[in-house]
Coordinates of C-alpha atoms in Angstrom, one line a residue:
M1466 CA -18.2 -42.5 -12.7
K1467 CA -14.9 -40.6 -13.6
K1468 CA -14.6 -39.8 -9.5
Y1469 CA -14.8 -44.1 -9.0
L1470 CA -11.6 -44.1 -11.4
L1471 CA -9.9 -41.7 -9.5
I1472 CA -10.7 -42.6 -6.4
L1473 CA -9.2 -46.7 -7.9
F1474 CA -5.6 -44.4 -8.9
L1475 CA -5.6 -42.9 -5.2
L1476 CA -5.9 -45.6 -3.3
P1477 CA -2.2 -46.7 -4.3
L1478 CA -1.0 -43.0 -3.3
A1479 CA -3.1 -44.2 -0.3
L1480 CA -0.6 -46.4 0.9
F1481 CA 2.1 -44.7 1.7
G1482 CA 2.0 -40.6 2.5
Q1483 CA 0.8 -38.6 4.8
T1484 CA -2.9 -38.0 6.4
G1485 CA -2.6 -34.2 6.9
T1486 CA -3.8 -31.7 3.3
I1487 CA -0.8 -31.2 1.2
T1488 CA -1.5 -28.7 -1.1
L1489 CA 0.5 -28.2 -4.7
E1490 CA 1.4 -24.9 -3.4
K1491 CA 3.1 -26.3 0.4
L1492 CA 4.3 -28.7 -1.8
K1493 CA 6.5 -26.0 -3.5
E1494 CA 7.5 -24.6 -0.4
I1495 CA 10.3 -28.0 -0.4
A1496 CA 10.1 -29.0 -3.7
I1497 CA 11.0 -28.4 -7.4
V1498 CA 7.5 -29.3 -9.4
D1499 CA 7.7 -30.4 -12.8
H1500 CA 4.1 -31.2 -14.2
K1501 CA 4.0 -33.6 -17.1
V1502 CA 7.1 -34.0 -18.9
M1503 CA 6.7 -36.3 -22.2
M1504 CA 9.6 -39.4 -21.0
P1505 CA 10.6 -40.0 -24.8
M1506 CA 10.9 -44.3 -25.1
R1507 CA 13.0 -46.3 -27.7
D1508 CA 10.7 -45.7 -30.5
G1509 CA 9.6 -41.9 -30.3
I1510 CA 6.7 -42.3 -28.0
R1511 CA 6.6 -40.3 -24.9
L1512 CA 5.0 -40.9 -21.5
A1513 CA 3.5 -38.2 -19.5
T1514 CA 5.3 -37.6 -16.1
D1515 CA 5.3 -35.7 -13.3
I1516 CA 8.4 -35.0 -10.9
Y1517 CA 8.8 -33.9 -7.7
R1518 CA 12.0 -33.7 -6.3
P1519 CA 14.1 -31.9 -3.5
K1520 CA 15.1 -28.9 -4.0
N1521 CA 18.3 -28.7 -2.4
A1522 CA 20.7 -30.2 -5.5
G1523 CA 22.1 -33.2 -4.7
K1524 CA 21.9 -36.5 -5.8
Y1525 CA 18.2 -38.6 -4.3
P1526 CA 16.3 -42.1 -5.1
V1527 CA 14.5 -42.0 -7.5
I1528 CA 10.3 -44.2 -6.0
L1529 CA 8.4 -44.7 -9.4
S1530 CA 5.2 -45.1 -9.6
K1531 CA 3.6 -45.7 -13.0
T1532 CA -0.8 -45.8 -13.6
P1533 CA -3.0 -45.7 -16.4
Y1534 CA -4.8 -43.6 -14.4
N1535 CA -5.9 -39.8 -14.4
F1536 CA -3.5 -37.8 -12.2
N1537 CA -4.1 -34.3 -14.3
Q1538 CA -3.4 -31.5 -11.3
W1539 CA -6.5 -29.6 -12.8
I1540 CA -9.2 -31.8 -11.6
D1541 CA -11.0 -31.8 -8.7
G1542 CA -8.4 -30.3 -6.1
K1543 CA -9.6 -32.8 -3.6
E1544 CA -9.4 -35.5 -5.9
M1545 CA -5.4 -34.4 -6.2
I1546 CA -5.0 -34.1 -2.7
R1547 CA -3.1 -38.0 -1.5
Q1548 CA -0.2 -37.7 -4.9
Y1549 CA 0.1 -34.2 -3.3
E1550 CA 1.0 -35.8 0.3
A1551 CA 2.9 -38.9 -1.3
A1552 CA 5.2 -36.3 -3.4
Y1553 CA 5.1 -34.8 0.4
D1554 CA 6.5 -36.8 2.3
A1555 CA 8.7 -38.9 0.0
V1556 CA 10.6 -35.4 -0.9
K1557 CA 10.9 -34.5 3.1
K1558 CA 12.5 -38.1 3.4
G1559 CA 14.9 -37.2 0.6
Y1560 CA 13.3 -39.0 -2.8
V1561 CA 12.8 -37.5 -5.9
Y1562 CA 8.6 -38.9 -6.0
I1563 CA 7.4 -39.5 -9.9
V1564 CA 4.6 -40.9 -10.9
Q1565 CA 4.3 -41.2 -14.7
N1566 CA 0.4 -42.5 -17.4
E1567 CA 2.1 -45.4 -19.6
R1568 CA 1.0 -46.0 -23.1
G1569 CA -1.7 -44.0 -24.4
R1570 CA -3.0 -43.1 -21.4
F1571 CA -4.5 -39.5 -20.9
F1572 CA -1.9 -37.2 -21.9
S1573 CA 1.5 -39.7 -23.1
E1574 CA 1.4 -41.1 -26.6
G1575 CA 0.8 -44.1 -28.3
V1576 CA -1.9 -46.7 -28.1
W1577 CA -3.3 -48.7 -24.9
D1578 CA -3.1 -52.0 -24.0
I1579 CA -4.1 -53.2 -20.1
L1580 CA -1.8 -56.4 -19.6
G1581 CA 0.0 -55.9 -23.3
T1582 CA 2.0 -52.1 -22.9
P1583 CA 6.0 -53.3 -23.8
T1584 CA 7.5 -54.2 -20.9
T1585 CA 10.9 -52.0 -22.6
D1586 CA 8.8 -48.2 -21.3
G1587 CA 9.4 -49.4 -17.8
Y1588 CA 13.1 -49.8 -18.7
D1589 CA 13.5 -47.3 -20.9
A1590 CA 12.2 -44.3 -18.3
F1591 CA 14.3 -46.3 -15.8
T1592 CA 17.0 -45.6 -18.4
W1593 CA 16.2 -41.3 -18.8
I1594 CA 15.3 -41.1 -14.9
S1595 CA 18.8 -42.7 -13.9
S1596 CA 21.0 -40.5 -16.9
Q1597 CA 19.7 -36.7 -15.2
E1598 CA 21.7 -34.3 -13.2
W1599 CA 19.4 -35.3 -9.6
S1600 CA 19.8 -39.1 -9.9
N1601 CA 21.5 -41.0 -7.7
K1602 CA 20.7 -43.9 -10.2
K1603 CA 19.3 -45.8 -7.8
I1604 CA 14.9 -46.5 -8.1
G1605 CA 12.3 -48.0 -7.0
T1606 CA 8.6 -49.1 -7.4
I1607 CA 5.8 -49.4 -5.9
G1608 CA 2.2 -49.5 -6.8
C1609 CA -1.1 -51.7 -5.9
S1610 CA -3.5 -52.8 -8.1
S1611 CA -2.8 -51.3 -12.0
T1612 CA 0.2 -49.5 -10.7
A1613 CA 1.3 -52.9 -9.5
E1614 CA 0.8 -54.9 -12.6
W1615 CA 3.7 -53.9 -14.9
Q1616 CA 6.4 -53.9 -12.2
M1617 CA 7.5 -58.2 -12.0
A1618 CA 8.1 -58.5 -16.1
V1619 CA 9.8 -55.0 -16.2
A1620 CA 12.0 -56.5 -12.9
S1621 CA 12.6 -58.9 -15.2
L1622 CA 14.5 -57.4 -17.4
D1623 CA 17.2 -56.9 -14.6
H1624 CA 18.2 -52.1 -15.1
P1625 CA 20.9 -52.4 -13.2
A1626 CA 19.0 -48.8 -12.3
H1627 CA 15.9 -50.5 -10.7
V1628 CA 17.1 -51.7 -7.5
A1629 CA 13.8 -52.5 -5.5
L1630 CA 10.0 -53.0 -5.7
I1631 CA 7.0 -52.2 -3.7
P1632 CA 4.3 -54.2 -5.5
Q1633 CA 0.8 -54.5 -3.7
G1634 CA -1.7 -56.5 -4.6
Y1635 CA -0.6 -57.4 -7.8
G1636 CA -2.3 -60.0 -9.1
A1637 CA -2.9 -58.0 -12.6
G1638 CA 0.4 -58.2 -13.6
V1639 CA 1.1 -62.0 -13.0
G1640 CA 0.6 -64.3 -16.1
R1641 CA 1.6 -67.8 -15.8
I1642 CA 3.4 -69.3 -12.1
G1643 CA 3.5 -73.3 -12.2
N1644 CA -0.5 -74.6 -13.0
L1645 CA -2.0 -70.8 -12.4
Y1646 CA -3.1 -70.1 -15.5
E1647 CA -4.2 -66.8 -14.2
Q1648 CA -3.2 -64.6 -16.9
G1649 CA -3.5 -60.8 -15.2
N1650 CA -7.1 -62.6 -13.3
W1651 CA -8.1 -62.8 -16.6
F1652 CA -9.1 -66.4 -15.0
R1653 CA -9.9 -68.4 -12.5
G1654 CA -9.7 -72.2 -13.1
G1655 CA -10.1 -71.5 -16.7
A1656 CA -12.9 -69.2 -16.3
Q1657 CA -13.4 -65.7 -16.8
Q1658 CA -13.1 -63.5 -14.0
M1659 CA -16.1 -60.9 -14.8
L1660 CA -14.1 -58.0 -12.9
F1661 CA -12.7 -57.0 -16.4
T1662 CA -15.6 -56.7 -17.6
S1663 CA -16.9 -53.4 -15.6
W1664 CA -13.3 -52.1 -15.2
L1665 CA -12.6 -52.2 -18.8
Y1666 CA -16.1 -50.9 -19.8
S1667 CA -14.5 -47.4 -18.0
V1668 CA -10.8 -47.2 -18.3
Q1669 CA -9.8 -49.3 -21.8
N1670 CA -9.4 -46.4 -24.8
D1671 CA -12.3 -46.3 -27.0
R1672 CA -10.4 -46.4 -30.7
V1673 CA -12.2 -43.2 -31.7
R1674 CA -10.9 -40.9 -28.0
P1675 CA -9.1 -37.7 -28.8
T1676 CA -5.3 -36.5 -28.7
F1677 CA -2.9 -33.7 -28.9
P1678 CA -0.2 -33.2 -31.8
V1679 CA 2.5 -35.5 -31.5
D1680 CA 4.5 -31.5 -31.6
I1681 CA 3.0 -30.6 -28.5
T1682 CA 5.0 -29.0 -25.7
Q1683 CA 5.2 -29.6 -22.3
E1684 CA 4.6 -25.5 -22.0
E1685 CA 1.7 -26.5 -24.2
L1686 CA 0.2 -29.2 -23.0
I1687 CA 0.5 -27.3 -19.1
R1688 CA -1.4 -24.5 -20.9
V1689 CA -4.3 -27.2 -22.7
S1690 CA -4.5 -28.9 -19.0
R1691 CA -6.6 -26.7 -18.1
N1692 CA -9.0 -27.0 -19.6
F1693 CA -8.6 -30.6 -21.8
D1694 CA -7.4 -34.2 -19.2
L1695 CA -8.9 -36.2 -22.2
A1696 CA -10.8 -38.5 -19.0
P1697 CA -14.0 -39.6 -20.5
E1698 CA -17.4 -39.2 -18.2
S1699 CA -18.5 -42.6 -18.7
P1700 CA -22.4 -42.9 -17.6
K1701 CA -23.1 -45.0 -14.4
V1702 CA -24.0 -48.6 -15.1
D1703 CA -25.6 -50.9 -13.0
W1704 CA -23.7 -53.5 -13.5
G1705 CA -26.1 -56.2 -10.9
L1706 CA -28.0 -55.3 -13.9
A1707 CA -25.1 -55.5 -17.5
L1708 CA -23.2 -57.8 -16.7
K1709 CA -26.4 -60.7 -17.3
H1710 CA -26.7 -59.6 -20.6
L1711 CA -25.3 -62.0 -23.4
P1712 CA -22.9 -63.2 -25.3
V1713 CA -20.6 -61.8 -22.4
Q1714 CA -18.3 -60.7 -25.5
D1715 CA -21.1 -58.1 -25.6
I1716 CA -21.7 -56.4 -22.5
I1717 CA -19.6 -53.9 -22.9
K1718 CA -21.4 -52.4 -26.0
N1719 CA -24.5 -53.7 -24.5
V1720 CA -24.3 -50.6 -22.8
D1721 CA -22.7 -48.5 -25.1
G1722 CA -18.9 -48.4 -23.3
P1723 CA -16.2 -48.0 -25.5
I1724 CA -14.6 -50.5 -28.2
G1725 CA -11.2 -51.3 -27.6
V1726 CA -9.1 -54.3 -26.2
Y1727 CA -12.4 -56.7 -24.7
E1728 CA -13.1 -57.5 -27.7
D1729 CA -10.1 -58.9 -28.4
M1730 CA -9.3 -59.9 -24.6
I1731 CA -12.5 -62.1 -23.9
R1732 CA -11.5 -64.3 -26.7
R1733 CA -8.1 -65.7 -26.2
K1734 CA -8.2 -69.0 -24.2
P1735 CA -5.7 -69.1 -20.8
N1736 CA -2.9 -70.4 -22.9
D1737 CA -3.4 -67.9 -25.9
P1738 CA -0.2 -66.9 -27.2
K1739 CA -0.8 -63.5 -26.7
W1740 CA -1.4 -63.5 -23.6
Y1741 CA 3.0 -64.0 -23.8
Q1742 CA 3.5 -60.8 -26.1
G1743 CA 3.3 -58.0 -23.3
G1744 CA 3.4 -56.8 -19.6
L1745 CA 3.1 -60.3 -17.9
F1746 CA 5.2 -62.0 -15.7
H1747 CA 5.5 -65.6 -16.3
D1748 CA 6.9 -68.1 -14.8
N1749 CA 10.5 -68.8 -17.0
M1750 CA 11.3 -65.7 -16.6
P1751 CA 14.0 -64.2 -14.7
F1752 CA 14.4 -62.4 -11.9
N1753 CA 16.9 -60.2 -9.7
K1754 CA 15.2 -57.9 -7.6
P1755 CA 14.4 -57.6 -3.6
S1756 CA 10.8 -57.6 -3.2
Y1757 CA 8.2 -56.2 0.0
W1758 CA 5.7 -57.8 -1.9
F1759 CA 1.5 -56.6 -1.0
V1760 CA -1.5 -58.8 -0.2
S1761 CA -5.1 -59.0 1.2
W1762 CA -7.2 -62.1 1.9
Y1763 CA -10.2 -60.6 0.2
D1764 CA -7.9 -59.6 -2.4
V1765 CA -9.1 -61.1 -6.3
A1766 CA -5.6 -63.1 -6.7
S1767 CA -4.0 -64.0 -3.3
T1768 CA -3.6 -67.5 -4.2
P1769 CA -1.6 -66.7 -7.3
N1770 CA 0.0 -63.7 -5.5
I1771 CA 1.8 -65.6 -2.9
A1772 CA 2.7 -68.8 -5.5
L1773 CA 4.6 -66.4 -6.9
F1774 CA 6.4 -65.2 -3.7
N1775 CA 6.9 -68.6 -2.9
L1776 CA 8.7 -70.0 -6.7
L1777 CA 10.8 -66.5 -6.0
R1778 CA 12.5 -67.4 -3.2
D1779 CA 13.6 -71.1 -5.8
K1780 CA 17.2 -70.5 -4.9
S1781 CA 18.0 -73.3 -7.5
K1782 CA 16.1 -70.8 -10.5
F1783 CA 15.8 -66.9 -8.3
P1784 CA 19.7 -67.4 -6.5
K1785 CA 20.5 -63.9 -6.4
A1786 CA 16.5 -63.2 -5.5
A1787 CA 15.7 -65.4 -2.9
D1788 CA 17.2 -64.6 -0.2
N1789 CA 15.5 -60.6 -0.7
Q1790 CA 12.2 -61.3 -0.5
Y1791 CA 9.2 -60.3 2.0
L1792 CA 5.6 -61.1 2.4
V1793 CA 2.7 -59.3 4.5
I1794 CA -0.9 -60.4 3.8
A1795 CA -3.5 -58.5 5.6
P1796 CA -7.0 -59.1 5.9
T1797 CA -8.7 -56.7 4.1
L1798 CA -10.1 -55.9 0.4
H1799 CA -7.7 -55.3 -2.9
C1800 CA -5.9 -52.5 -1.9
S1801 CA -6.9 -51.3 1.3
F1802 CA -4.3 -51.4 3.7
K1803 CA -4.8 -48.1 5.3
R1804 CA -8.0 -49.1 6.1
A1805 CA -7.5 -51.1 8.4
T1806 CA -9.2 -49.6 11.5
E1807 CA -8.9 -50.6 15.8
N1808 CA -12.6 -52.7 15.0
T1809 CA -11.2 -53.6 10.8
I1810 CA -15.2 -54.5 9.3
V1811 CA -14.7 -56.6 5.7
G1812 CA -18.5 -57.4 4.7
E1813 CA -19.4 -58.0 7.8
R1814 CA -17.0 -59.7 10.2
S1815 CA -14.9 -58.1 12.2
V1816 CA -11.4 -58.9 12.1
G1817 CA -9.7 -57.1 15.0
D1818 CA -7.3 -54.6 15.2
A1819 CA -5.2 -54.7 11.7
R1820 CA -3.0 -51.2 11.9
L1821 CA 0.0 -51.6 10.5
D1822 CA 2.2 -48.7 9.8
Y1823 CA 2.7 -49.0 6.5
D1824 CA 5.0 -46.0 6.2
A1825 CA 7.8 -46.8 8.2
M1826 CA 7.9 -50.3 6.4
T1827 CA 8.0 -48.6 3.3
Y1828 CA 10.9 -45.9 4.2
S1829 CA 12.6 -49.0 5.9
W1830 CA 12.3 -50.6 3.1
F1831 CA 13.5 -47.9 0.5
D1832 CA 16.5 -46.3 2.8
Y1833 CA 18.0 -49.8 2.7
W1834 CA 17.5 -50.0 -0.5
L1835 CA 18.5 -46.8 -2.3
K1836 CA 20.1 -45.4 0.3
S1837 CA 21.7 -48.1 1.4
E1838 CA 21.3 -46.8 5.0
E1839 CA 21.9 -50.1 7.1
N1840 CA 19.1 -50.1 9.6
G1841 CA 18.9 -53.2 9.8
I1842 CA 15.3 -54.2 8.2
K1843 CA 16.9 -57.8 6.6
S1844 CA 16.8 -58.4 10.0
K1845 CA 14.0 -57.8 12.2
M1846 CA 11.5 -58.2 9.1
P1847 CA 9.8 -60.8 9.2
R1848 CA 9.8 -63.2 6.3
V1849 CA 6.4 -63.3 6.0
Q1850 CA 4.2 -61.5 7.7
Y1851 CA 0.2 -62.8 8.0
Y1852 CA -3.0 -61.7 9.7
T1853 CA -4.9 -64.4 10.9
M1854 CA -8.9 -64.0 11.1
G1855 CA -10.5 -65.5 14.3
S1856 CA -7.7 -65.0 16.6
N1857 CA -7.4 -62.1 15.4
K1858 CA -3.8 -61.0 15.3
W1859 CA -0.7 -60.1 13.7
Q1860 CA 2.4 -63.6 13.0
Q1861 CA 5.4 -64.4 11.3
S1862 CA 7.0 -66.9 9.6
E1863 CA 9.9 -68.1 7.8
T1864 CA 7.7 -69.7 5.1
W1865 CA 4.1 -69.6 3.2
P1866 CA 2.7 -71.7 3.8
P1867 CA 3.9 -72.1 8.1
M1868 CA 6.2 -74.8 8.7
E1869 CA 3.9 -76.2 11.3
A1870 CA 1.1 -76.2 9.1
K1871 CA 0.0 -80.5 9.0
A1872 CA -1.7 -80.9 5.8
T1873 CA -5.3 -82.7 6.9
T1874 CA -7.5 -84.6 4.8
Y1875 CA -11.4 -84.5 5.2
Y1876 CA -13.4 -86.5 2.5
L1877 CA -16.3 -85.3 2.0
S1878 CA -19.5 -88.0 2.4
S1879 CA -23.3 -88.1 2.5
A1880 CA -26.2 -89.8 2.6
G1881 CA -26.8 -88.6 -1.3
K1882 CA -28.7 -85.4 0.0
A1883 CA -25.9 -82.2 0.7
N1884 CA -27.9 -79.9 -0.6
T1885 CA -28.9 -76.8 1.6
R1886 CA -27.0 -76.6 4.2
N1887 CA -30.1 -78.5 5.5
G1888 CA -29.0 -81.6 3.6
N1889 CA -26.6 -84.4 4.9
G1890 CA -23.1 -83.2 4.0
S1891 CA -20.2 -84.2 6.3
L1892 CA -17.0 -83.9 6.2
V1893 CA -14.8 -86.6 7.4
L1894 CA -11.6 -88.3 7.9
S1895 CA -11.8 -91.8 6.0
P1896 CA -13.7 -91.3 2.7
P1897 CA -17.3 -93.8 2.7
K1898 CA -17.0 -97.3 1.1
T1899 CA -19.9 -96.7 -1.0
D1900 CA -20.3 -93.6 -3.1
Q1901 CA -23.9 -92.1 -2.6
A1902 CA -23.0 -89.5 -5.0
D1903 CA -24.6 -85.9 -4.4
V1904 CA -26.8 -84.4 -7.6
F1905 CA -28.0 -81.1 -7.6
V1906 CA -29.3 -79.1 -11.7
Y1907 CA -26.9 -76.1 -12.5
D1908 CA -29.1 -73.5 -15.3
P1909 CA -27.3 -71.5 -16.0
M1910 CA -29.9 -68.8 -16.1
N1911 CA -30.6 -69.1 -12.4
P1912 CA -26.7 -69.4 -11.2
V1913 CA -25.8 -68.8 -7.9
P1914 CA -25.3 -65.2 -7.2
S1915 CA -22.2 -64.2 -5.8
F1916 CA -22.1 -63.8 -1.9
G1917 CA -18.8 -61.3 -1.1
G1918 CA -16.4 -62.9 -1.6
N1919 CA -12.5 -62.0 -3.1
V1920 CA -13.1 -59.4 -5.4
C1921 CA -12.4 -56.2 -6.5
C1922 CA -13.6 -53.6 -9.3
I1923 CA -16.8 -54.7 -10.7
G1924 CA -18.5 -52.0 -9.3
N1925 CA -21.8 -52.5 -7.5
A1926 CA -22.8 -55.6 -8.9
I1927 CA -20.7 -57.1 -5.7
Q1928 CA -19.8 -56.2 -2.3
G1929 CA -16.3 -58.1 -1.1
G1930 CA -15.4 -59.5 1.7
S1931 CA -16.7 -62.2 4.4
F1932 CA -21.1 -62.2 4.8
D1933 CA -23.2 -64.6 6.6
Q1934 CA -24.0 -67.7 3.5
Q1935 CA -26.5 -68.9 6.0
T1936 CA -29.7 -68.0 3.0
M1937 CA -27.4 -68.9 0.5
E1938 CA -26.2 -72.2 1.3
L1939 CA -30.4 -73.0 1.2
R1940 CA -30.1 -73.1 -2.9
E1941 CA -30.6 -76.5 -3.6
D1942 CA -28.0 -76.4 -6.0
I1943 CA -25.6 -75.8 -3.4
L1944 CA -23.7 -78.9 -2.0
V1945 CA -23.1 -78.6 1.7
Y1946 CA -20.0 -80.1 3.7
S1947 CA -19.1 -79.9 7.3
T1948 CA -17.3 -81.1 9.7
P1949 CA -18.0 -81.8 13.5
V1950 CA -18.7 -79.1 16.2
L1951 CA -15.2 -79.1 16.8
T1952 CA -13.5 -80.4 19.9
E1953 CA -10.6 -78.6 20.0
D1954 CA -9.3 -75.1 18.6
V1955 CA -7.5 -75.8 15.2
E1956 CA -6.0 -72.7 12.8
I1957 CA -6.2 -73.5 8.4
S1958 CA -3.2 -71.1 7.1
G1959 CA -2.2 -71.9 4.1
F1960 CA -3.0 -73.0 0.6
I1961 CA -6.3 -75.4 0.3
E1962 CA -6.4 -78.1 -2.0
S1963 CA -9.7 -80.6 -3.1
V1964 CA -10.0 -82.2 -5.5
L1965 CA -13.9 -83.3 -7.1
Y1966 CA -15.3 -86.7 -8.9
V1967 CA -17.1 -85.4 -11.2
S1968 CA -20.0 -86.9 -13.6
S1969 CA -22.5 -84.4 -15.9
D1970 CA -24.9 -85.3 -18.9
A1971 CA -23.1 -81.9 -20.2
K1972 CA -20.3 -81.3 -22.3
D1973 CA -18.2 -79.0 -20.5
T1974 CA -19.5 -77.3 -17.2
D1975 CA -17.9 -75.2 -14.2
F1976 CA -17.0 -77.0 -9.8
T1977 CA -17.0 -73.8 -7.5
L1978 CA -15.8 -74.6 -3.7
K1979 CA -15.8 -71.9 -1.2
L1980 CA -14.6 -72.6 2.1
I1981 CA -16.5 -71.6 5.1
D1982 CA -16.3 -70.2 8.7
V1983 CA -18.9 -72.1 10.5
Y1984 CA -19.9 -70.0 14.8
P1985 CA -21.6 -71.6 17.1
D1986 CA -25.0 -69.4 15.8
G1987 CA -25.1 -70.6 12.7
K1988 CA -23.8 -67.6 11.0
A1989 CA -21.1 -68.9 8.2
Y1990 CA -18.1 -67.0 7.2
N1991 CA -17.2 -67.3 3.6
L1992 CA -13.5 -67.3 4.0
D1993 CA -12.2 -68.2 0.0
E1994 CA -12.8 -69.5 -3.4
T1995 CA -12.7 -70.5 -7.0
I1996 CA -13.2 -72.4 -9.2
Q1997 CA -12.9 -74.9 -12.0
R1998 CA -14.4 -75.5 -15.3
V1999 CA -13.9 -79.3 -16.3
R2000 CA -12.9 -78.5 -19.8
Y2001 CA -9.4 -77.9 -18.4
R2002 CA -8.6 -80.5 -15.8
E2003 CA -6.1 -81.8 -18.0
G2004 CA -4.6 -78.5 -18.2
Y2005 CA -4.6 -75.8 -20.0
E2006 CA -2.6 -76.6 -23.5
K2007 CA -6.3 -78.0 -25.3
E2008 CA -9.5 -78.5 -23.8
V2009 CA -10.9 -82.2 -23.6
F2010 CA -15.0 -82.5 -23.5
M2011 CA -17.2 -84.8 -21.5
E2012 CA -18.9 -87.7 -21.8
K2013 CA -22.4 -88.2 -20.5
D2014 CA -22.4 -89.4 -16.8
Q2015 CA -18.5 -90.6 -16.8
V2016 CA -16.7 -89.5 -14.0
Y2017 CA -14.2 -87.5 -13.7
E2018 CA -11.3 -86.0 -11.9
V2019 CA -11.0 -82.2 -11.5
K2020 CA -8.5 -80.7 -9.1
L2021 CA -9.3 -77.4 -8.3
S2022 CA -7.9 -73.6 -8.2
A2023 CA -6.0 -73.3 -4.8
L2024 CA -7.3 -71.6 -2.2
S2025 CA -5.7 -69.2 0.6
T2026 CA -6.4 -68.0 4.0
S2027 CA -5.0 -67.7 7.3
N2028 CA -8.0 -68.4 10.1
F2029 CA -8.3 -69.2 13.5
F2030 CA -11.1 -71.8 14.6
P2031 CA -12.5 -72.5 18.2
K2032 CA -14.2 -75.5 19.9
G2033 CA -18.1 -74.6 18.7
H2034 CA -17.1 -73.6 14.9
Q2035 CA -17.2 -76.0 12.2
I2036 CA -15.3 -76.9 9.2
R2037 CA -17.7 -76.1 6.0
I2038 CA -17.1 -75.9 1.9
E2039 CA -19.7 -75.3 -0.3
I2040 CA -19.9 -77.2 -3.6
S2041 CA -22.0 -75.5 -6.8
S2042 CA -21.3 -74.7 -10.7
S2043 CA -21.7 -71.8 -10.1
N2044 CA -21.3 -67.9 -8.5
F2045 CA -21.9 -65.2 -10.6
P2046 CA -21.0 -62.7 -11.8
R2047 CA -17.0 -63.2 -9.7
F2048 CA -16.7 -65.6 -12.4
E2049 CA -18.5 -66.0 -16.2
R2050 CA -21.0 -67.8 -16.0
N2051 CA -20.9 -71.8 -17.9
L2052 CA -23.2 -71.7 -20.0
N2053 CA -22.1 -75.8 -20.6
T2054 CA -22.4 -75.9 -24.7
G2055 CA -18.8 -77.2 -24.7
G2056 CA -18.6 -73.9 -27.1
N2057 CA -16.6 -71.2 -26.9
N2058 CA -18.9 -69.4 -24.5
Y2059 CA -18.2 -65.9 -24.6
D2060 CA -20.2 -65.4 -28.1
E2061 CA -23.1 -67.8 -27.1
S2062 CA -26.4 -66.5 -26.1
K2063 CA -28.6 -69.4 -24.5
G2064 CA -27.4 -72.3 -21.9
V2065 CA -28.1 -76.1 -21.2
I2066 CA -29.6 -77.4 -18.2
A2067 CA -26.7 -79.6 -16.5
K2068 CA -27.0 -82.3 -14.0
N2069 CA -24.3 -82.6 -12.3
K2070 CA -23.2 -85.0 -9.8
V2071 CA -20.4 -84.8 -7.1
H2072 CA -19.0 -88.4 -6.1
H2073 CA -17.3 -89.7 -2.9
S2074 CA -16.2 -92.9 -2.1
S2075 CA -13.3 -95.1 -1.3
K2076 CA -13.1 -95.8 -5.7
Y2077 CA -13.9 -91.7 -5.4
P2078 CA -12.4 -90.1 -3.2
S2079 CA -13.2 -86.3 -2.9
R2080 CA -11.3 -84.8 -1.1
I2081 CA -10.6 -81.2 0.6
I2082 CA -7.1 -80.6 1.9
L2083 CA -7.0 -78.2 5.1
P2084 CA -3.4 -76.6 6.2
M2085 CA -3.5 -77.1 9.6
I2086 CA -2.2 -76.3 12.8
K2087 CA -3.1 -77.6 16.2
I2088 CA -3.4 -75.1 18.8
K2089 CA -1.7 -75.7 22.3

């Protein structure tokens, strides 16, 4: 498990840097290496920091990466190679490279709280760094996932030395954006995303973890770090089995995991005040920093990530920042940009040659903002560079969605039996006149299993990516709706909205939706997926429960993709009430869900007619 965590840490570092082998000794040939610098915060807490700077005297710009993961230099040498490679590359290019542990992690003092770490820690780090004699007072931040999540909220504090950002796979730092109440990837549509359960098992600090004395010196830390790094060796867990445990609040306890922030977070609702007290970025916060955003189609949070990018381009709200936001969307899994190859396989689907020169992109961005080099990057760089699967090519646009994408509505229709791919569900351009509702039984004890998808950090429970869903579509609790075989080539690029008219005999339930590309041979590859907890259909400030058999309009959280559908393919959606363990099961009781062990079987219906126009709105581009 420790090795697994190190890989998670090293992924962000691998996003830029060399591919060769750089040892600490080789790094010292060009760099002054200063390990275990205890950087002071305003409240006296000190954060453990490694600093790599050019040997030649002078003032240099700084690249800062802050992480909750272990970077003790005395862990297995192979595991540190990529940090040294990133530092070597940065120093060689005239930068100071700094890696810092978050408050309360490993050698850093204080109490750690994922998503709740004070934003002032980042501000204070900028102040300390910019006051050093080797600093030119310009700092850029970079990182993926947990090394990205802190960047947006800290940027809102507008420290003068914080000049530019490169957040990658940054959904864990996105709180509320419009009607998306993700709260750091904890929710989608009001349902818990279970990735944090497995992730926190291995990452959260136990309340009884060992610590070093508060007055320990840098020299002592370097010495004792050879033997102690405060990294727990967590027993391996079969998360495919462990996540089935009920109640949800006891999952980590049930596998003898650490007692920490999970037990508090699992009780929060989507609009709990605690989400607004920590390090998440929300749409009411200021933002004034140039940012280069990196998103993946098969990551856990592509929609909220892109929604944040769009928000920051609003000149009325962010006049100073709007023209300095750029976006790249790759066809990869979480933080796997540089794993793209000549034949990039995501899950089991080939999406072609998806490579980009991320090193060049990174340093061109930092050279422009941190060194004031007139390299023309703003005129050369596409505002939005995105990869279209199916046609397997990089494209560019000034906006997202692309301006040529036209919203095209397809309505759900059937003769009352859309269950399974052998049913009669269809997607049509006009709503059916009469309602022949499709009915399925949702049993929380037998949920639809997650198969592939847009995930991260969930151990062995789910393999992310695109997989053939044909076997899954034989389940009676999955409704399948497909277009006729396409007679023209079309591209879907943008946000996919959906509205369902539903009823149930339960007080509360969920509805899930999955977008599928169906090939002529029947293979059905998933593109994106979403969920909506019906109790939050009127917003996340209140819960409104269902009355038996009353029909309700439910707007699901948006999906996102860019996919080419050649003629001969079909566009398909799947609808059900579970996608487990990607999302927690709704036990249908109307209770808290997190503290319940027994569920209620729900008889759920999807209605479709002129009165109940259940539909999906696709951003379609006709190919000339």
